mmCIF file of C-alpha atoms and ligand atoms in Angstrom:
data_model
loop_
_atom_site.group_PDB
_atom_site.id
_atom_site.type_symbol
_atom_site.label_atom_id
_atom_site.label_comp_id
_atom_site.label_asym_id
_atom_site.label_seq_id
_atom_site.Cartn_x
_atom_site.Cartn_y
_atom_site.Cartn_z
ATOM 1 C CA MET W 1 0.228 -0.012 -0.023
ATOM 2 C CA ILE W 2 2.557 2.671 0.906
ATOM 3 C CA LYS W 3 3.814 2.358 -2.876
ATOM 4 C CA HIS W 4 1.239 4.417 -3.746
ATOM 5 C CA TYR W 5 2.115 7.018 -1.558
ATOM 6 C CA ILE W 6 5.964 6.847 -2.214
ATOM 7 C CA ARG W 7 7.144 9.960 -4.370
ATOM 8 C CA LYS W 8 7.051 9.129 -8.066
ATOM 9 C CA GLU W 9 10.842 9.810 -8.697
ATOM 10 C CA LEU W 10 11.457 7.418 -5.780
ATOM 11 C CA GLN W 11 9.499 4.430 -7.267
ATOM 12 C CA ASN W 12 12.605 3.036 -9.238
ATOM 13 C CA PHE W 13 15.407 4.480 -6.989
ATOM 14 C CA LYS W 14 17.961 1.966 -5.450
ATOM 15 C CA PRO W 15 18.626 2.968 -1.802
ATOM 16 C CA TYR W 16 22.298 2.647 -0.617
ATOM 17 C CA HIS W 17 23.313 -0.534 0.541
ATOM 18 C CA ALA W 18 26.905 -1.978 0.905
ATOM 19 C CA ALA W 19 27.353 -5.446 2.274
ATOM 20 C CA PHE W 20 29.654 -5.080 5.861
ATOM 21 C CA ARG W 21 32.201 -7.292 5.692
ATOM 22 C CA SER W 22 35.591 -7.367 7.178
ATOM 23 C CA PRO W 23 37.991 -9.253 4.345
ATOM 24 C CA LYS W 24 41.406 -9.894 5.178
ATOM 25 C CA VAL W 25 42.315 -7.265 2.571
ATOM 26 C CA LYS W 26 39.849 -4.435 2.309
ATOM 27 C CA LEU W 27 40.615 -2.192 -0.366
ATOM 28 C CA ASP W 28 37.255 -1.128 -1.813
ATOM 29 C CA ALA W 29 36.058 1.605 -0.037
ATOM 30 C CA ASN W 30 39.073 4.043 -0.092
ATOM 31 C CA GLU W 31 39.677 3.996 3.750
ATOM 32 C CA SER W 32 42.975 4.354 5.563
ATOM 33 C CA PRO W 33 44.614 1.263 6.858
ATOM 34 C CA PHE W 34 45.479 3.421 10.068
ATOM 35 C CA SER W 35 43.161 3.500 13.095
ATOM 36 C CA LEU W 36 43.770 5.991 15.838
ATOM 37 C CA SER W 37 47.108 6.956 16.783
ATOM 38 C CA GLU W 38 48.507 6.241 20.468
ATOM 39 C CA ASN W 39 48.213 9.927 21.052
ATOM 40 C CA VAL W 40 44.314 10.183 19.893
ATOM 41 C CA LYS W 41 43.778 7.010 21.720
ATOM 42 C CA ASN W 42 44.732 8.179 25.128
ATOM 43 C CA LYS W 43 43.267 11.360 24.689
ATOM 44 C CA LEU W 44 39.829 9.199 24.210
ATOM 45 C CA ILE W 45 40.411 6.811 27.201
ATOM 46 C CA GLN W 46 41.175 10.289 29.502
ATOM 47 C CA TRP W 47 38.063 11.591 28.243
ATOM 48 C CA ILE W 48 35.822 8.649 28.731
ATOM 49 C CA GLU W 49 37.121 8.077 32.429
ATOM 50 C CA LYS W 50 36.122 11.852 33.373
ATOM 51 C CA GLU W 51 33.355 12.234 30.982
ATOM 52 C CA GLU W 52 30.306 14.108 31.927
ATOM 53 C CA ASN W 53 28.593 15.440 28.847
ATOM 54 C CA ILE W 54 27.086 12.082 27.168
ATOM 55 C CA ASN W 55 23.584 12.877 28.776
ATOM 56 C CA LEU W 56 23.551 16.200 26.986
ATOM 57 C CA TYR W 57 22.967 17.234 23.353
ATOM 58 C CA PRO W 58 26.501 18.051 21.901
ATOM 59 C CA ASP W 59 27.151 21.724 20.665
ATOM 60 C CA THR W 60 25.163 21.859 17.431
ATOM 61 C CA ASP W 61 27.719 24.287 15.612
ATOM 62 C CA SER W 62 30.802 21.887 16.482
ATOM 63 C CA THR W 63 32.461 24.981 17.702
ATOM 64 C CA GLU W 64 35.886 23.490 18.918
ATOM 65 C CA LEU W 65 36.186 21.137 15.827
ATOM 66 C CA ARG W 66 35.265 24.137 13.563
ATOM 67 C CA GLU W 67 38.059 26.300 15.319
ATOM 68 C CA ALA W 68 40.680 23.539 14.905
ATOM 69 C CA ILE W 69 39.816 23.460 11.343
ATOM 70 C CA ALA W 70 39.892 27.215 11.062
ATOM 71 C CA SER W 71 43.018 27.514 12.325
ATOM 72 C CA PHE W 72 44.354 24.674 10.366
ATOM 73 C CA TRP W 73 43.450 26.233 7.237
ATOM 74 C CA ASN W 74 44.242 29.728 8.405
ATOM 75 C CA VAL W 75 40.541 31.090 7.885
ATOM 76 C CA SER W 76 38.007 32.517 10.543
ATOM 77 C CA VAL W 77 35.431 29.904 12.224
ATOM 78 C CA GLU W 78 32.815 31.589 10.420
ATOM 79 C CA ASN W 79 33.859 29.956 7.061
ATOM 80 C CA VAL W 80 33.536 26.525 8.314
ATOM 81 C CA ILE W 81 30.674 24.235 8.496
ATOM 82 C CA CYS W 82 30.713 20.535 9.766
ATOM 83 C CA GLY W 83 28.872 17.725 8.788
ATOM 84 C CA VAL W 84 28.059 13.762 9.263
ATOM 85 C CA GLY W 85 30.328 13.072 6.587
ATOM 86 C CA SER W 86 30.726 15.399 3.636
ATOM 87 C CA ASP W 87 27.783 13.584 2.354
ATOM 88 C CA GLN W 88 25.602 15.233 4.776
ATOM 89 C CA LEU W 89 26.809 18.479 3.528
ATOM 90 C CA ILE W 90 26.378 17.704 -0.044
ATOM 91 C CA ASP W 91 22.958 16.729 0.825
ATOM 92 C CA CYS W 92 22.434 20.244 2.524
ATOM 93 C CA MET W 93 23.762 22.436 -0.200
ATOM 94 C CA MET W 94 21.320 20.915 -2.313
ATOM 95 C CA LYS W 95 18.548 21.179 0.054
ATOM 96 C CA VAL W 96 19.425 24.703 0.404
ATOM 97 C CA LEU W 97 19.588 25.441 -3.573
ATOM 98 C CA LEU W 98 17.234 23.104 -5.491
ATOM 99 C CA GLU W 99 13.470 23.924 -6.144
ATOM 100 C CA PRO W 100 11.649 21.005 -8.088
ATOM 101 C CA GLY W 101 13.228 20.624 -11.744
ATOM 102 C CA ASP W 102 16.306 22.866 -10.818
ATOM 103 C CA ARG W 103 19.485 21.409 -12.740
ATOM 104 C CA VAL W 104 22.485 20.104 -11.074
ATOM 105 C CA ILE W 105 25.987 19.656 -13.522
ATOM 106 C CA MET W 106 28.331 17.053 -12.206
ATOM 107 C CA PRO W 107 31.013 14.814 -13.948
ATOM 108 C CA THR W 108 30.569 11.561 -15.182
ATOM 109 C CA PRO W 109 32.316 8.957 -14.419
ATOM 110 C CA SER W 110 32.468 10.214 -10.383
ATOM 111 C CA PHE W 111 31.126 9.930 -7.070
ATOM 112 C CA SER W 112 27.782 8.319 -7.495
ATOM 113 C CA MET W 113 26.124 10.136 -4.478
ATOM 114 C CA TYR W 114 25.934 13.574 -6.348
ATOM 115 C CA ARG W 115 23.457 12.029 -8.895
ATOM 116 C CA SER W 116 21.333 10.191 -6.102
ATOM 117 C CA THR W 117 21.122 13.109 -3.462
ATOM 118 C CA ALA W 118 20.362 15.754 -6.616
ATOM 119 C CA ILE W 119 17.228 13.070 -7.265
ATOM 120 C CA LEU W 120 16.580 12.790 -3.702
ATOM 121 C CA ASN W 121 16.287 16.590 -3.314
ATOM 122 C CA HIS W 122 13.944 16.827 -6.472
ATOM 123 C CA GLY W 123 16.913 18.127 -8.645
ATOM 124 C CA VAL W 124 17.733 16.929 -12.465
ATOM 125 C CA PRO W 125 21.485 15.961 -12.496
ATOM 126 C CA ILE W 126 23.021 16.501 -15.891
ATOM 127 C CA GLU W 127 25.683 14.570 -16.360
ATOM 128 C CA ILE W 128 29.409 15.743 -18.081
ATOM 129 C CA LYS W 129 31.370 12.987 -19.417
ATOM 130 C CA LEU W 130 35.088 13.591 -18.717
ATOM 131 C CA ASN W 131 37.495 13.336 -21.687
ATOM 132 C CA GLU W 132 38.894 9.966 -22.769
ATOM 133 C CA ASP W 133 41.911 10.511 -20.551
ATOM 134 C CA TYR W 134 39.521 11.651 -17.724
ATOM 135 C CA SER W 135 40.509 15.258 -17.858
ATOM 136 C CA TYR W 136 37.843 17.662 -17.458
ATOM 137 C CA PRO W 137 36.269 18.888 -20.567
ATOM 138 C CA ILE W 138 36.600 22.819 -19.444
ATOM 139 C CA ASP W 139 34.916 24.588 -22.188
ATOM 140 C CA GLU W 140 31.981 22.063 -22.403
ATOM 141 C CA ILE W 141 31.534 22.694 -18.649
ATOM 142 C CA ILE W 142 31.563 26.383 -18.977
ATOM 143 C CA GLU W 143 28.820 26.362 -22.054
ATOM 144 C CA THR W 144 26.825 23.630 -20.436
ATOM 145 C CA CYS W 145 26.489 25.897 -17.176
ATOM 146 C CA ASN W 146 25.907 29.038 -19.341
ATOM 147 C CA LYS W 147 23.488 27.007 -21.858
ATOM 148 C CA ASN W 148 21.383 25.301 -18.671
ATOM 149 C CA LYS W 149 21.406 27.956 -15.772
ATOM 150 C CA PRO W 150 21.830 24.914 -13.284
ATOM 151 C CA LYS W 151 21.690 25.951 -9.253
ATOM 152 C CA LEU W 152 24.866 23.983 -8.571
ATOM 153 C CA LEU W 153 28.027 22.477 -10.239
ATOM 154 C CA ILE W 154 29.873 20.188 -8.877
ATOM 155 C CA LEU W 155 33.662 19.339 -9.529
ATOM 156 C CA CYS W 156 35.272 16.626 -7.874
ATOM 157 C CA SER W 157 39.226 16.929 -7.357
ATOM 158 C CA PRO W 158 40.942 14.410 -7.403
ATOM 159 C CA ASN W 159 38.199 12.653 -9.019
ATOM 160 C CA ASN W 160 36.419 9.181 -7.762
ATOM 161 C CA PRO W 161 37.039 7.020 -9.175
ATOM 162 C CA THR W 162 39.529 8.215 -11.790
ATOM 163 C CA GLY W 163 42.046 9.496 -9.633
ATOM 164 C CA ASN W 164 43.069 12.557 -11.765
ATOM 165 C CA ARG W 165 43.092 16.070 -9.998
ATOM 166 C CA LEU W 166 41.493 19.306 -11.905
ATOM 167 C CA PRO W 167 44.209 21.871 -11.591
ATOM 168 C CA ASN W 168 43.621 25.160 -9.692
ATOM 169 C CA GLU W 169 44.294 27.227 -12.900
ATOM 170 C CA GLN W 170 41.414 25.288 -14.917
ATOM 171 C CA ILE W 171 38.951 25.396 -11.563
ATOM 172 C CA GLU W 172 39.819 29.119 -11.691
ATOM 173 C CA GLU W 173 38.921 29.248 -15.424
ATOM 174 C CA ILE W 174 35.587 27.478 -14.959
ATOM 175 C CA ALA W 175 34.955 29.871 -11.586
ATOM 176 C CA GLN W 176 35.504 32.998 -13.837
ATOM 177 C CA ASN W 177 33.161 32.067 -16.498
ATOM 178 C CA VAL W 178 30.391 30.313 -14.447
ATOM 179 C CA LYS W 179 28.320 32.489 -12.205
ATOM 180 C CA CYS W 180 26.203 29.535 -10.250
ATOM 181 C CA PRO W 181 27.562 27.859 -6.902
ATOM 182 C CA ILE W 182 30.561 25.668 -7.243
ATOM 183 C CA LEU W 183 31.299 22.451 -5.070
ATOM 184 C CA ILE W 184 34.773 21.435 -5.261
ATOM 185 C CA ASP W 185 34.650 18.132 -3.399
ATOM 186 C CA GLU W 186 38.409 17.530 -2.119
ATOM 187 C CA ALA W 187 37.454 14.232 -0.447
ATOM 188 C CA TYR W 188 41.031 13.146 -1.335
ATOM 189 C CA GLY W 189 42.678 16.502 -1.356
ATOM 190 C CA GLU W 190 45.169 15.303 1.332
ATOM 191 C CA PHE W 191 46.745 12.773 -1.380
ATOM 192 C CA SER W 192 47.252 15.714 -3.957
ATOM 193 C CA ASN W 193 49.430 18.881 -3.966
ATOM 194 C CA GLU W 194 46.775 21.109 -4.574
ATOM 195 C CA THR W 195 43.826 22.464 -2.933
ATOM 196 C CA MET W 196 41.300 25.601 -3.844
ATOM 197 C CA ILE W 197 41.074 26.220 -0.007
ATOM 198 C CA PRO W 198 43.074 29.394 0.179
ATOM 199 C CA LEU W 199 41.368 31.070 -3.114
ATOM 200 C CA ILE W 200 37.889 30.996 -1.472
ATOM 201 C CA ARG W 201 38.393 34.737 -0.729
ATOM 202 C CA GLN W 202 38.731 35.322 -4.215
ATOM 203 C CA TYR W 203 35.855 32.903 -5.535
ATOM 204 C CA PRO W 204 32.790 33.389 -2.956
ATOM 205 C CA HIS W 205 30.701 31.321 -5.162
ATOM 206 C CA ILE W 206 33.023 28.280 -4.625
ATOM 207 C CA VAL W 207 32.609 26.172 -1.676
ATOM 208 C CA VAL W 208 35.296 23.256 -0.651
ATOM 209 C CA PHE W 209 34.290 19.851 0.700
ATOM 210 C CA ARG W 210 36.601 17.590 2.797
ATOM 211 C CA THR W 211 36.372 14.895 4.905
ATOM 212 C CA PHE W 212 37.747 12.941 7.884
ATOM 213 C CA SER W 213 36.719 9.622 6.211
ATOM 214 C CA LYS W 214 39.829 9.215 4.145
ATOM 215 C CA ALA W 215 43.445 10.525 4.733
ATOM 216 C CA TYR W 216 42.521 10.968 8.488
ATOM 217 C CA GLY W 217 41.350 7.110 9.115
ATOM 218 C CA LEU W 218 37.967 8.378 10.724
ATOM 219 C CA ALA W 219 35.322 6.861 7.971
ATOM 220 C CA GLY W 220 33.783 5.129 11.179
ATOM 221 C CA ILE W 221 32.946 8.334 12.960
ATOM 222 C CA ARG W 222 31.328 10.373 9.933
ATOM 223 C CA VAL W 223 32.984 13.885 9.875
ATOM 224 C CA GLY W 224 33.061 16.065 6.980
ATOM 225 C CA TYR W 225 33.663 19.982 6.444
ATOM 226 C CA GLY W 226 33.112 22.759 4.085
ATOM 227 C CA ILE W 227 35.224 25.990 3.704
ATOM 228 C CA GLY W 228 33.852 29.127 1.681
ATOM 229 C CA ASP W 229 32.837 32.618 2.078
ATOM 230 C CA LYS W 230 30.541 33.639 5.297
ATOM 231 C CA GLU W 231 27.693 33.806 2.885
ATOM 232 C CA MET W 232 28.079 30.330 1.369
ATOM 233 C CA ILE W 233 28.534 28.663 4.646
ATOM 234 C CA ASP W 234 25.622 30.786 6.222
ATOM 235 C CA ALA W 235 23.624 29.290 3.340
ATOM 236 C CA ILE W 236 24.402 25.853 3.836
ATOM 237 C CA TYR W 237 23.806 26.211 7.614
ATOM 238 C CA LEU W 238 19.974 26.822 6.649
ATOM 239 C CA THR W 239 19.365 23.097 6.252
ATOM 240 C CA LYS W 240 21.813 21.855 8.501
ATOM 241 C CA PRO W 241 20.307 19.286 10.997
ATOM 242 C CA PRO W 242 20.567 20.275 14.565
ATOM 243 C CA TYR W 243 23.015 18.323 16.693
ATOM 244 C CA ASN W 244 24.229 16.611 13.785
ATOM 245 C CA LEU W 245 28.014 15.499 15.084
ATOM 246 C CA SER W 246 28.043 13.517 18.418
ATOM 247 C CA VAL W 247 29.967 14.846 21.361
ATOM 248 C CA LEU W 248 32.480 12.083 20.151
ATOM 249 C CA SER W 249 32.782 12.387 16.674
ATOM 250 C CA GLN W 250 33.445 16.009 17.472
ATOM 251 C CA LYS W 251 36.117 15.383 20.344
ATOM 252 C CA ILE W 252 37.868 12.564 17.957
ATOM 253 C CA ALA W 253 38.098 14.686 14.800
ATOM 254 C CA THR W 254 39.722 17.684 16.591
ATOM 255 C CA TRP W 255 42.246 15.426 18.200
ATOM 256 C CA VAL W 256 42.908 13.850 14.917
ATOM 257 C CA LEU W 257 43.602 17.173 13.072
ATOM 258 C CA GLN W 258 45.620 18.270 15.947
ATOM 259 C CA ASP W 259 47.788 15.193 15.422
ATOM 260 C CA GLU W 260 49.805 16.635 12.529
ATOM 261 C CA GLN W 261 53.091 15.020 12.607
ATOM 262 C CA VAL W 262 51.273 11.445 12.556
ATOM 263 C CA ASN W 263 49.032 12.579 9.840
ATOM 264 C CA GLN W 264 51.937 13.915 7.672
ATOM 265 C CA LYS W 265 53.532 10.711 8.102
ATOM 266 C CA ARG W 266 51.005 8.738 7.490
ATOM 267 C CA ILE W 267 49.895 10.620 4.058
ATOM 268 C CA GLU W 268 53.409 10.643 3.121
ATOM 269 C CA TYR W 269 53.527 6.432 3.346
ATOM 270 C CA LEU W 270 50.400 5.930 1.462
ATOM 271 C CA LYS W 271 51.452 8.383 -1.249
ATOM 272 C CA THR W 272 54.992 6.183 -1.440
ATOM 273 C CA GLU W 273 52.703 3.103 -1.404
ATOM 274 C CA ARG W 274 50.739 4.687 -4.160
ATOM 275 C CA GLU W 275 53.651 5.105 -6.549
ATOM 276 C CA HIS W 276 54.827 1.605 -5.843
ATOM 277 C CA LEU W 277 51.726 -0.198 -6.416
ATOM 278 C CA ILE W 278 51.154 1.628 -9.798
ATOM 279 C CA ARG W 279 54.911 0.583 -10.995
ATOM 280 C CA GLU W 280 53.902 -3.072 -9.781
ATOM 281 C CA LEU W 281 50.505 -3.085 -11.760
ATOM 282 C CA ARG W 282 52.194 -1.596 -14.766
ATOM 283 C CA ASN W 283 54.316 -4.513 -14.763
ATOM 284 C CA LEU W 284 51.530 -7.025 -15.106
ATOM 285 C CA PRO W 285 50.173 -7.819 -18.578
ATOM 286 C CA ASN W 286 46.683 -6.686 -20.042
ATOM 287 C CA LEU W 287 45.872 -3.828 -17.226
ATOM 288 C CA ARG W 288 45.506 -0.566 -17.955
ATOM 289 C CA VAL W 289 46.938 1.454 -14.972
ATOM 290 C CA PHE W 290 45.774 5.173 -14.729
ATOM 291 C CA ASP W 291 47.936 7.881 -12.840
ATOM 292 C CA SER W 292 46.358 8.894 -9.510
ATOM 293 C CA ASP W 293 46.556 11.785 -6.955
ATOM 294 C CA ALA W 294 44.315 9.866 -4.698
ATOM 295 C CA ASN W 295 44.523 6.919 -2.158
ATOM 296 C CA PHE W 296 43.249 4.474 -4.853
ATOM 297 C CA ILE W 297 44.010 3.609 -8.332
ATOM 298 C CA LEU W 298 41.604 2.717 -11.205
ATOM 299 C CA ILE W 299 42.566 -0.058 -13.516
ATOM 300 C CA GLU W 300 40.919 -1.413 -16.555
ATOM 301 C CA THR W 301 40.913 -5.104 -17.360
ATOM 302 C CA GLN W 302 39.650 -7.754 -19.818
ATOM 303 C CA ASP W 303 39.274 -10.183 -17.502
ATOM 304 C CA LEU W 304 35.436 -9.623 -16.350
ATOM 305 C CA GLU W 305 35.536 -11.912 -13.446
ATOM 306 C CA LEU W 306 39.078 -10.410 -11.955
ATOM 307 C CA SER W 307 37.167 -8.694 -8.978
ATOM 308 C CA GLU W 308 35.628 -11.975 -8.287
ATOM 309 C CA LYS W 309 38.765 -14.082 -8.302
ATOM 310 C CA LEU W 310 40.177 -11.591 -5.782
ATOM 311 C CA GLU W 311 37.171 -11.955 -3.635
ATOM 312 C CA ALA W 312 37.905 -15.658 -3.459
ATOM 313 C CA ARG W 313 41.047 -15.042 -1.967
ATOM 314 C CA ASP W 314 39.342 -12.624 0.549
ATOM 315 C CA ILE W 315 40.917 -9.444 -1.606
ATOM 316 C CA PHE W 316 38.104 -7.251 -1.922
ATOM 317 C CA VAL W 317 38.438 -4.245 -4.728
ATOM 318 C CA ARG W 318 35.459 -2.003 -5.908
ATOM 319 C CA SER W 319 34.469 -3.056 -9.767
ATOM 320 C CA PHE W 320 32.409 -0.767 -12.094
ATOM 321 C CA ALA W 321 29.985 -2.243 -14.548
ATOM 322 C CA ALA W 322 31.734 -3.416 -17.513
ATOM 323 C CA PHE W 323 31.483 -1.922 -21.092
ATOM 324 C CA GLU W 324 31.782 -4.078 -23.900
ATOM 325 C CA GLY W 325 34.549 -6.463 -22.846
ATOM 326 C CA THR W 326 36.538 -4.526 -20.259
ATOM 327 C CA VAL W 327 35.839 -3.817 -16.499
ATOM 328 C CA PHE W 328 37.100 -1.344 -14.321
ATOM 329 C CA LEU W 329 38.435 -1.878 -11.099
ATOM 330 C CA ARG W 330 39.153 0.908 -8.372
ATOM 331 C CA ILE W 331 41.780 -0.576 -5.836
ATOM 332 C CA THR W 332 42.316 1.337 -2.699
ATOM 333 C CA VAL W 333 46.173 1.681 -1.620
ATOM 334 C CA GLY W 334 46.503 -0.083 1.599
ATOM 335 C CA ASN W 335 49.360 -0.818 3.925
ATOM 336 C CA LYS W 336 52.642 -2.657 2.593
ATOM 337 C CA GLU W 337 51.305 -5.863 3.713
ATOM 338 C CA GLN W 338 47.907 -5.747 1.945
ATOM 339 C CA ASN W 339 49.562 -4.240 -1.041
ATOM 340 C CA ILE W 340 52.051 -7.040 -1.294
ATOM 341 C CA ILE W 341 49.248 -9.656 -1.076
ATOM 342 C CA LEU W 342 47.100 -8.164 -3.652
ATOM 343 C CA ILE W 343 50.266 -7.654 -6.188
ATOM 344 C CA ASP W 344 51.217 -11.466 -5.773
ATOM 345 C CA ALA W 345 47.177 -12.791 -6.285
ATOM 346 C CA LEU W 346 47.275 -10.813 -9.149
ATOM 347 C CA LYS W 347 50.525 -11.704 -10.495
ATOM 348 C CA ASP W 348 48.991 -15.358 -9.920
ATOM 349 C CA LEU W 349 45.906 -14.767 -11.676
ATOM 350 C CA LEU W 350 47.125 -12.758 -14.678
ATOM 351 C CA ILE W 351 50.732 -14.222 -15.579
HETATM 352 C C1 PLP U 401 34.147 9.245 0.325
HETATM 353 C C2 PLP U 401 33.668 10.731 -0.491
HETATM 354 C C3 PLP U 401 33.068 11.389 0.149
HETATM 355 C C4 PLP U 401 32.371 11.480 1.672
HETATM 356 O O1 PLP U 401 32.547 10.789 2.569
HETATM 357 P P1 PLP U 401 32.127 10.923 4.039
HETATM 358 O O2 PLP U 401 32.443 9.899 4.592
HETATM 359 O O3 PLP U 401 30.505 11.357 3.735
HETATM 360 O O4 PLP U 401 32.424 12.258 4.600
HETATM 361 C C5 PLP U 401 32.625 12.511 -0.997
HETATM 362 N N1 PLP U 401 33.056 12.755 -1.948
HETATM 363 C C6 PLP U 401 33.679 11.453 -2.496
HETATM 364 C C7 PLP U 401 34.106 11.921 -3.915
HETATM 365 C C8 PLP U 401 34.369 10.304 -1.801
HETATM 366 O O5 PLP U 401 34.663 9.630 -2.619
#
């Protein structure tokens, strides 16, 4: 019966499900192989021992965490908003902007949440195909924006799942020629050498989203943030749910951000492993291996069952629907041990 009452555009909508699994080698969700550092673990234990806040609602504005983020990026606290993952902020942003039928322009292939979140918020996604080498078609993006008058343009850099970044100068070229709000999703920004955050003063219609789920190893506590001009941040605040971040999420994210030496070391480690993994993958036959500025590597193979064969060995990677005769796999860069297990398995399967 409920079916007759469900919104039309959700009749064929697929809700997000992902099996919750703990394989031996989990390289399918771009998570960090590192968990809490000793420093952060000790702070957490001390806090739990003298904790007196769990019975109270948390600070709805996540002030302490926003202050830490603002000081990290040398912006003011009013330039920062925090969400339950950057996913929540993407949703808030669309809720603020979209009236039924409004358009959202986004790249493809890219993060699937852009499309589904736009639909959930009564918007119409317009997907712009990336170039053959996955670079962004700058002129086409500008033209499509000017023709379609979207409420929002989303750019993902480095892009998931392709791994390439969109250089700042190209983002600036777009920003100078496009009037609508522009969301730059830098979920993997820590692994690339570029960010638009210092440029938000120049471009008040740009907002940059980042997350603690990837480089900071906090996917389990769901914290993301946005940085932009005060007017932009105030706008997103209109739809931010109250008390969105738990006391514990706010605390842990603050401590982790302040653990700068550990973070730097871990990011450098993963970047070194990434380059090593790319070299190893390129030594294997019949694989196309893309460059990456993120913590994952996209490969293309003719072996349509490669992902299942890895799964049979308890190694999980993400596979994407095949075009004629080829399939794409996105492999998260793991720790040394995990990467060796993966390469050994691939050698066994492909050579
Ligand atoms: C993982 C990811 C996010 C968001 O992750 P949260 O856990 O919700 O912060 C956002 N954008 C892209 C492209 C991602 O890959």
